[in-house]
């Protein structure tokens, strides 16, 4: 936990952000829930769902009182790719989602998050979970990723370090990234976020 003393205005700002985030989430939760309940062959290509996610994340960044600058977006190819990002903060997820917009995509997510209320439902229905401690489950996750993305116009998003690090360094990647690129026959697009460890780091 961060032990620094918080000023009155910091507390007010934080509570305001939480309240506005709750309002934004409340607006989008029902339409996203309906989309996530659709059959597999429909929900992964539902443009309305991905539009909702993109708008929701952009609004979350707006009300966070943070200045977000994106460089090099023009380098992203039009076709399906594998987005690979470093991971330092909770804010990484809405930043990446806002960056890619309404492109159809699937996240590779740690199994841990599938157990969260509400969030876990969307993790299981719209993404692919991976259990780093179980070889058999990990193999099944790889097969599922390849099945959902092979010859499909869907991006894959990975935090290959498989954890959040607050030292500003790039850490060892989990195995499988090169295999995904080769099997799916698509380019890897790196995303580097250099300062996010200063915002919502683990334990904050």
XYZ file of N, CA and C in Angstrom:
612
model
N 0.835 -1.201 0.000
C 0.000 0.000 0.000
C 0.870 1.251 0.000
N 0.354 2.327 -0.625
C 1.058 3.594 -0.614
C 0.746 4.305 0.695
N 1.777 4.723 1.429
C 1.600 5.252 2.773
C 1.597 6.784 2.831
N 1.716 7.456 1.696
C 1.805 8.902 1.730
C 0.485 9.521 2.206
N 0.602 10.696 2.831
C -0.569 11.404 3.326
C -1.277 12.089 2.169
N -2.580 11.884 2.065
C -3.337 12.449 0.963
C -3.932 13.794 1.362
N -3.854 14.763 0.448
C -4.443 16.072 0.706
C -5.957 16.000 0.538
N -6.633 17.010 1.048
C -8.092 17.070 0.950
C -8.543 17.025 -0.501
N -7.875 17.798 -1.355
C -8.297 17.868 -2.757
C -7.977 16.577 -3.512
N -6.945 15.884 -3.077
C -6.664 14.578 -3.682
C -7.780 13.593 -3.381
N -8.243 13.610 -2.140
C -9.350 12.735 -1.746
C -10.616 13.091 -2.515
N -10.898 14.392 -2.612
C -12.092 14.845 -3.345
C -12.010 14.418 -4.803
N -10.849 14.614 -5.402
C -10.675 14.238 -6.809
C -10.840 12.736 -7.001
N -10.257 11.962 -6.092
C -10.350 10.507 -6.187
C -11.792 10.036 -6.076
N -12.513 10.569 -5.102
C -13.918 10.187 -4.925
C -14.763 10.607 -6.123
N -14.442 11.755 -6.700
C -15.158 12.218 -7.894
C -14.935 11.275 -9.061
N -13.684 10.865 -9.238
C -13.355 9.927 -10.316
C -14.105 8.608 -10.122
N -14.105 8.092 -8.895
C -14.799 6.835 -8.622
C -16.300 6.955 -8.924
N -16.885 8.076 -8.521
C -18.318 8.278 -8.752
C -18.619 8.339 -10.251
N -17.835 9.131 -10.990
C -18.059 9.263 -12.429
C -17.799 7.937 -13.149
N -16.794 7.203 -12.687
C -16.509 5.893 -13.281
C -17.679 4.938 -13.071
N -18.285 4.990 -11.886
C -19.455 4.156 -11.609
C -20.620 4.523 -12.526
N -20.824 5.818 -12.746
C -21.904 6.274 -13.636
C -21.661 5.786 -15.061
N -20.425 5.943 -15.539
C -20.087 5.511 -16.905
C -20.272 4.008 -17.056
N -19.776 3.246 -16.077
C -19.919 1.786 -16.132
C -21.387 1.383 -16.120
N -22.206 2.091 -15.365
C -23.637 1.779 -15.280
C -24.330 1.973 -16.621
N -23.860 2.946 -17.375
C -24.466 3.226 -18.684
C -24.183 2.101 -19.676
N -22.963 1.573 -19.632
C -22.538 0.608 -20.642
C -22.722 -0.852 -20.226
N -22.967 -1.119 -18.955
C -22.981 -2.502 -18.480
C -24.084 -3.339 -19.111
N -25.275 -2.774 -19.249
C -26.401 -3.548 -19.781
C -26.210 -3.897 -21.257
N -25.930 -2.912 -22.140
C -25.710 -3.295 -23.550
C -24.541 -4.257 -23.736
N -23.464 -4.076 -22.951
C -22.323 -4.987 -23.061
C -22.685 -6.377 -22.563
N -23.498 -6.435 -21.513
C -23.950 -7.721 -20.976
C -24.774 -8.479 -22.011
N -25.671 -7.773 -22.682
C -26.506 -8.407 -23.713
C -25.633 -8.953 -24.839
N -24.655 -8.164 -25.264
C -23.752 -8.607 -26.343
C -22.944 -9.832 -25.917
N -22.493 -9.842 -24.663
C -21.665 -10.951 -24.171
C -22.462 -12.240 -24.035
N -23.778 -12.135 -23.957
C -24.632 -13.317 -23.833
C -24.961 -13.950 -25.189
N -24.592 -13.290 -26.267
C -24.857 -13.821 -27.600
C -24.030 -15.077 -27.867
N -24.451 -15.909 -28.828
C -23.649 -17.105 -29.178
C -22.249 -16.715 -29.639
N -21.316 -17.639 -29.501
C -19.912 -17.367 -29.784
C -19.675 -16.808 -31.183
N -20.318 -17.378 -32.197
C -20.061 -16.962 -33.568
C -20.546 -15.539 -33.851
N -21.348 -14.980 -32.944
C -21.845 -13.615 -33.112
C -21.122 -12.635 -32.203
N -20.911 -13.013 -30.943
C -20.427 -12.034 -29.962
C -19.000 -11.560 -30.221
N -18.146 -12.406 -30.763
C -16.763 -11.987 -30.979
C -16.602 -11.032 -32.159
N -17.634 -10.901 -32.966
C -17.591 -9.975 -34.100
C -18.634 -8.877 -33.977
N -19.162 -8.683 -32.763
C -20.208 -7.693 -32.551
C -19.599 -6.292 -32.470
N -19.738 -5.526 -33.547
C -19.116 -4.205 -33.611
C -19.667 -3.266 -32.551
N -20.940 -3.432 -32.188
C -21.540 -2.566 -31.179
C -20.854 -2.762 -29.821
N -20.544 -4.010 -29.491
C -19.874 -4.298 -28.217
C -18.524 -3.591 -28.155
N -17.738 -3.715 -29.206
C -16.401 -3.129 -29.190
C -16.459 -1.606 -29.256
N -17.496 -1.073 -29.890
C -17.691 0.376 -29.874
C -17.986 0.841 -28.446
N -18.835 0.107 -27.746
C -19.166 0.451 -26.354
C -17.927 0.420 -25.466
N -17.114 -0.625 -25.623
C -15.898 -0.743 -24.819
C -14.955 0.426 -25.096
N -14.801 0.774 -26.369
C -13.912 1.867 -26.741
C -14.385 3.192 -26.155
N -15.668 3.490 -26.313
C -16.214 4.759 -25.805
C -16.120 4.798 -24.282
N -16.447 3.686 -23.630
C -16.382 3.607 -22.170
C -14.965 3.900 -21.673
N -13.963 3.284 -22.291
C -12.579 3.490 -21.860
C -12.098 4.914 -22.132
N -12.515 5.489 -23.240
C -12.137 6.871 -23.535
C -12.755 7.828 -22.521
N -13.993 7.556 -22.125
C -14.637 8.389 -21.109
C -13.956 8.233 -19.755
N -13.549 6.999 -19.420
C -12.844 6.768 -18.159
C -11.530 7.556 -18.112
N -10.850 7.623 -19.239
C -9.610 8.401 -19.281
C -9.886 9.894 -19.157
N -10.995 10.340 -19.748
C -11.355 11.755 -19.673
C -11.614 12.193 -18.240
N -12.323 11.362 -17.481
C -12.695 11.760 -16.122
C -11.597 11.440 -15.109
N -10.482 10.865 -15.563
C -9.396 10.519 -14.645
C -8.480 11.696 -14.341
N -8.705 12.828 -15.042
C -7.869 14.027 -14.877
C -6.415 13.755 -15.265
N -6.209 12.801 -16.146
C -4.863 12.478 -16.607
C -4.688 12.937 -18.047
N -3.509 13.416 -18.368
C -3.209 13.788 -19.742
C -2.554 12.597 -20.434
N -3.248 12.037 -21.410
C -2.754 10.865 -22.132
C -2.308 11.295 -23.526
N -1.066 11.003 -23.864
C -0.539 11.310 -25.194
C -0.182 10.006 -25.901
N -0.649 9.864 -27.127
C -0.386 8.665 -27.920
C 0.448 9.042 -29.138
N 1.544 8.345 -29.324
C 2.438 8.609 -30.448
C 2.529 7.368 -31.342
N 2.522 7.599 -32.645
C 2.762 6.510 -33.599
C 1.550 5.671 -33.942
N 0.345 6.167 -33.659
C -0.845 5.378 -33.940
C -0.967 5.049 -35.433
N -0.406 5.897 -36.252
C -0.469 5.692 -37.704
C 0.281 4.437 -38.141
N 1.107 3.872 -37.262
C 1.870 2.664 -37.605
C 1.047 1.378 -37.488
N -0.141 1.471 -36.919
C -0.961 0.267 -36.743
C -1.545 -0.158 -38.087
N -1.272 -1.384 -38.548
C -1.834 -1.851 -39.830
C -3.350 -1.945 -39.770
N -3.969 -1.934 -40.932
C -5.427 -2.044 -41.008
C -5.905 -3.463 -40.684
N -5.132 -4.459 -41.056
C -5.529 -5.845 -40.834
C -5.311 -6.281 -39.398
N -5.699 -7.529 -39.082
C -5.565 -8.042 -37.712
C -4.104 -8.156 -37.289
N -3.833 -7.839 -36.035
C -2.470 -7.849 -35.504
C -2.475 -8.447 -34.100
N -1.284 -8.555 -33.541
C -1.111 -8.905 -32.130
C -0.541 -7.676 -31.431
N -1.320 -7.086 -30.543
C -0.845 -5.952 -29.762
C -0.123 -6.483 -28.522
N 1.094 -5.998 -28.308
C 1.910 -6.441 -27.170
C 2.298 -5.200 -26.368
N 1.867 -5.152 -25.103
C 2.096 -3.958 -24.292
C 2.785 -4.290 -22.980
N 3.612 -3.363 -22.506
C 4.161 -3.515 -21.157
C 3.053 -3.212 -20.146
N 3.242 -3.673 -18.914
C 2.151 -3.591 -17.930
C 2.694 -3.071 -16.607
N 2.166 -1.899 -16.185
C 2.645 -1.278 -14.961
C 1.515 -0.852 -14.023
N 0.311 -0.664 -14.577
C -0.748 -0.019 -13.810
C -2.118 -0.483 -14.274
N -3.123 -0.284 -13.421
C -4.501 -0.586 -13.803
C -4.965 0.284 -14.964
N -4.351 1.455 -15.103
C -4.760 2.385 -16.155
C -4.323 1.899 -17.540
N -3.418 0.914 -17.584
C -2.944 0.386 -18.868
C -4.098 -0.136 -19.726
N -5.044 -0.803 -19.083
C -6.115 -1.474 -19.826
C -6.997 -0.478 -20.572
N -7.550 0.551 -19.912
C -8.339 1.515 -20.689
C -7.518 2.294 -21.713
N -6.224 2.504 -21.433
C -5.396 3.206 -22.421
C -5.252 2.370 -23.689
N -4.945 1.094 -23.536
C -4.812 0.215 -24.707
C -6.159 0.100 -25.438
N -7.240 -0.060 -24.681
C -8.566 -0.181 -25.299
C -8.936 1.094 -26.047
N -8.607 2.256 -25.477
C -8.890 3.517 -26.155
C -8.029 3.670 -27.404
N -6.796 3.189 -27.338
C -5.882 3.280 -28.484
C -6.406 2.507 -29.683
N -6.858 1.273 -29.447
C -7.254 0.431 -30.592
C -8.671 0.737 -31.061
N -9.438 1.497 -30.276
C -10.776 1.892 -30.712
C -11.738 0.724 -30.792
N -12.549 0.701 -31.819
C -13.596 -0.318 -31.940
C -13.161 -1.530 -32.755
N -11.863 -1.701 -32.953
C -11.373 -2.900 -33.638
C -11.796 -4.139 -32.856
N -12.187 -5.180 -33.544
C -12.565 -6.432 -32.881
C -11.300 -7.065 -32.289
N -11.394 -7.489 -31.035
C -10.191 -7.978 -30.374
C -10.524 -8.942 -29.248
N -9.499 -9.688 -28.863
C -9.577 -10.612 -27.724
C -8.336 -10.393 -26.871
N -8.549 -10.272 -25.563
C -7.437 -10.157 -24.622
C -7.047 -11.548 -24.132
N -5.767 -11.749 -23.913
C -5.287 -12.924 -23.194
C -5.137 -12.490 -21.733
N -5.975 -13.062 -20.844
C -6.116 -12.563 -19.472
C -5.745 -13.658 -18.472
N -5.095 -13.287 -17.394
C -4.775 -14.250 -16.346
C -6.059 -14.820 -15.743
N -6.051 -16.111 -15.469
C -7.210 -16.812 -14.905
C -7.707 -16.139 -13.621
N -6.830 -15.540 -12.899
C -7.141 -14.862 -11.631
C -8.313 -13.897 -11.772
N -8.360 -13.164 -12.884
C -9.390 -12.132 -13.068
C -10.749 -12.711 -13.432
N -10.778 -13.967 -13.813
C -12.053 -14.605 -14.147
C -12.905 -14.850 -12.910
N -12.315 -14.727 -11.724
C -13.036 -14.973 -10.475
C -13.641 -13.707 -9.878
N -13.410 -12.558 -10.507
C -13.961 -11.310 -10.004
C -15.445 -11.207 -10.371
N -16.275 -10.687 -9.472
C -17.692 -10.467 -9.817
C -17.803 -9.492 -10.990
N -18.743 -9.738 -11.875
C -19.039 -8.915 -13.054
C -17.866 -8.949 -14.039
N -16.702 -8.445 -13.630
C -15.534 -8.462 -14.514
C -15.243 -9.875 -14.993
N -15.336 -10.844 -14.091
C -15.058 -12.228 -14.440
C -15.963 -12.756 -15.529
N -17.220 -12.311 -15.522
C -18.162 -12.751 -16.561
C -17.681 -12.308 -17.938
N -17.293 -11.045 -18.059
C -16.826 -10.531 -19.351
C -15.487 -11.143 -19.735
N -14.632 -11.399 -18.750
C -13.348 -12.050 -19.025
C -13.580 -13.423 -19.647
N -14.516 -14.183 -19.086
C -14.769 -15.540 -19.581
C -15.505 -15.540 -20.923
N -16.423 -14.605 -21.113
C -17.256 -14.615 -22.313
C -16.597 -13.961 -23.529
N -15.769 -12.921 -23.296
C -15.259 -12.135 -24.413
C -13.749 -12.242 -24.613
N -13.079 -12.961 -23.736
C -11.623 -13.066 -23.821
C -11.188 -14.506 -23.579
N -9.889 -14.723 -23.491
C -9.357 -16.055 -23.223
C -8.483 -15.973 -21.980
N -8.764 -16.821 -21.001
C -7.976 -16.826 -19.771
C -6.831 -17.832 -19.876
N -5.772 -17.554 -19.138
C -4.628 -18.465 -19.110
C -4.192 -18.654 -17.665
N -3.971 -19.913 -17.298
C -3.516 -20.274 -15.959
C -2.035 -20.617 -16.036
N -1.185 -19.708 -15.571
C 0.263 -19.912 -15.696
C 0.760 -21.111 -14.895
N -0.001 -21.514 -13.865
C 0.437 -22.601 -13.015
C -0.057 -23.971 -13.434
N -0.788 -24.043 -14.549
C -1.359 -25.308 -14.991
C -1.051 -25.503 -16.471
N -0.155 -26.410 -16.772
C 0.290 -26.623 -18.154
C -0.856 -27.054 -19.062
N -1.704 -27.956 -18.556
C -2.813 -28.457 -19.370
C -3.793 -27.344 -19.710
N -4.141 -26.537 -18.722
C -5.063 -25.424 -18.970
C -4.445 -24.391 -19.908
N -3.149 -24.142 -19.747
C -2.463 -23.192 -20.618
C -2.492 -23.656 -22.068
N -2.297 -24.955 -22.269
C -2.342 -25.520 -23.620
C -3.735 -25.353 -24.232
N -4.766 -25.566 -23.421
C -6.135 -25.387 -23.914
C -6.407 -23.929 -24.266
N -5.831 -23.020 -23.499
C -5.998 -21.593 -23.784
C -5.356 -21.228 -25.118
N -4.177 -21.782 -25.374
C -3.489 -21.525 -26.644
C -4.328 -22.028 -27.808
N -4.872 -23.223 -27.667
C -5.717 -23.795 -28.720
C -6.939 -22.914 -28.958
N -7.533 -22.406 -27.874
C -8.715 -21.556 -28.009
C -8.378 -20.245 -28.715
N -7.248 -19.644 -28.361
C -6.827 -18.414 -29.028
C -6.674 -18.636 -30.526
N -5.986 -19.717 -30.889
C -5.772 -20.008 -32.307
C -7.092 -20.266 -33.017
N -8.006 -20.953 -32.354
C -9.315 -21.243 -32.963
C -10.125 -19.965 -33.181
N -10.097 -19.048 -32.221
C -10.895 -17.829 -32.311
C -10.314 -16.786 -33.267
N -8.989 -16.862 -33.497
C -8.347 -15.807 -34.275
C -7.866 -16.236 -35.657
N -7.618 -17.521 -35.847
C -7.088 -17.979 -37.132
C -8.043 -17.620 -38.263
N -7.521 -16.883 -39.258
C -8.300 -16.470 -40.440
C -9.490 -15.595 -40.071
N -9.420 -14.923 -38.921
C -10.483 -14.016 -38.497
C -9.927 -12.597 -38.388
N -10.800 -11.630 -38.618
C -10.412 -10.225 -38.536
C -10.533 -9.749 -37.080
N -9.758 -10.378 -36.195
C -9.777 -10.058 -34.771
C -8.347 -9.893 -34.275
N -8.118 -8.854 -33.500
C -6.796 -8.636 -32.915
C -6.642 -9.445 -31.631
N -5.400 -9.727 -31.287
C -5.071 -10.327 -29.999
C -4.293 -9.291 -29.196
N -4.640 -9.137 -27.906
C -3.943 -8.188 -27.028
C -3.304 -8.963 -25.883
N -2.015 -8.736 -25.688
C -1.274 -9.477 -24.663
C -0.421 -8.515 -23.835
N -0.417 -8.729 -22.527
C 0.610 -8.165 -21.656
C 1.615 -9.299 -21.426
N 2.645 -9.411 -22.257
C 3.499 -10.607 -22.237
C 4.348 -10.777 -20.975
N 4.482 -9.713 -20.175
C 5.222 -9.855 -18.924
C 4.404 -10.613 -17.877
N 3.070 -10.696 -18.122
C 2.154 -11.480 -17.287
C 2.041 -10.977 -15.852
N 2.439 -9.741 -15.622
C 2.313 -9.131 -14.290
C 2.599 -7.644 -14.437
N 2.265 -6.870 -13.392
C 2.576 -5.449 -13.383
C 3.910 -5.210 -12.676
N 4.749 -4.370 -13.292
C 6.052 -4.042 -12.720
C 6.181 -2.522 -12.625
N 6.688 -2.033 -11.501
C 6.722 -0.588 -11.272
C 8.134 -0.008 -11.291
N 9.081 -0.751 -11.865
C 10.455 -0.246 -11.925
C 10.776 0.427 -13.249
N 9.794 0.488 -14.157
C 10.002 1.140 -15.438
C 10.777 0.311 -16.445
N 11.105 -0.928 -16.090
C 11.877 -1.803 -16.975
C 10.952 -2.786 -17.706
N 11.429 -3.290 -18.840
C 10.722 -4.350 -19.553
C 11.237 -5.681 -19.018
N 10.334 -6.561 -18.600
C 10.721 -7.821 -17.984
C 10.534 -8.989 -18.959
N 11.017 -10.139 -18.555
C 10.990 -11.332 -19.385
C 9.565 -11.658 -19.822
N 9.411 -11.962 -21.118
C 8.094 -12.307 -21.666
C 7.750 -13.765 -21.360
N 6.470 -14.028 -21.147
C 6.038 -15.408 -21.023
C 6.142 -16.076 -22.394
N 6.349 -17.394 -22.447
C 6.512 -18.069 -23.737
C 5.217 -18.062 -24.544
N 5.344 -18.143 -25.862
C 4.162 -18.280 -26.707
C 3.932 -17.137 -27.673
N 4.534 -15.976 -27.433
C 4.277 -14.820 -28.288
C 4.694 -15.066 -29.729
N 5.914 -15.575 -29.918
C 6.407 -15.841 -31.272
C 5.551 -16.910 -31.958
N 5.118 -17.895 -31.174
C 4.276 -18.959 -31.721
C 2.950 -18.390 -32.212
N 2.340 -17.487 -31.433
C 1.081 -16.868 -31.852
C 1.268 -16.107 -33.164
N 2.357 -15.359 -33.260
C 2.609 -14.574 -34.467
C 2.775 -15.473 -35.689
N 3.502 -16.573 -35.516
C 3.737 -17.489 -36.633
C 2.474 -18.248 -37.017
N 1.769 -18.789 -36.017
C 0.581 -19.587 -36.294
C -0.556 -18.740 -36.872
N -0.676 -17.501 -36.395
C -1.758 -16.632 -36.854
C -1.367 -15.844 -38.101
N -0.063 -15.857 -38.422
C 0.445 -15.174 -39.604
C 0.040 -13.695 -39.610
N 0.422 -13.002 -38.550
C 0.098 -11.579 -38.458
C 1.216 -10.833 -37.722
N 1.343 -9.532 -37.971
C 2.421 -8.764 -37.337
C 2.167 -8.505 -35.857
N 3.258 -8.253 -35.149
C 3.198 -7.874 -33.738
C 3.384 -6.358 -33.646
N 2.470 -5.692 -32.963
C 2.537 -4.244 -32.788
C 2.872 -3.950 -31.323
N 4.068 -3.427 -31.045
C 4.432 -3.140 -29.651
C 3.804 -1.838 -29.163
N 3.385 -1.842 -27.902
C 2.876 -0.640 -27.239
C 3.713 -0.444 -25.986
N 4.354 0.715 -25.880
C 5.174 0.988 -24.705
C 4.597 2.176 -23.942
N 4.275 1.961 -22.677
C 3.741 3.006 -21.808
C 4.773 3.274 -20.721
N 5.537 4.376 -20.819
C 6.716 4.567 -19.977
C 6.474 5.063 -18.554
N 5.347 5.714 -18.308
C 5.186 6.380 -17.011
C 3.988 5.897 -16.194
N 3.320 4.866 -16.662
C 2.088 4.461 -15.997
C 2.304 3.885 -14.605
N 3.517 3.455 -14.290
C 3.763 2.893 -12.960
C 3.575 3.934 -11.856
N 3.526 5.221 -12.240
C 3.298 6.281 -11.259
C 1.810 6.455 -10.943
N 0.954 5.776 -11.705
C -0.496 5.933 -11.567
C -1.123 4.581 -11.283
N -1.862 4.447 -10.210
C -2.535 3.198 -9.842
C -1.615 1.977 -9.928
N -0.464 2.009 -9.278
C 0.393 0.815 -9.273
C -0.231 -0.275 -8.418
N 0.276 -1.500 -8.458
C -0.267 -2.562 -7.600
C -0.276 -2.142 -6.134
N -1.400 -2.351 -5.470
C -1.524 -2.026 -4.052
C -2.025 -0.634 -3.761
N -2.168 0.204 -4.801
C -2.623 1.580 -4.554
C -4.142 1.638 -4.493
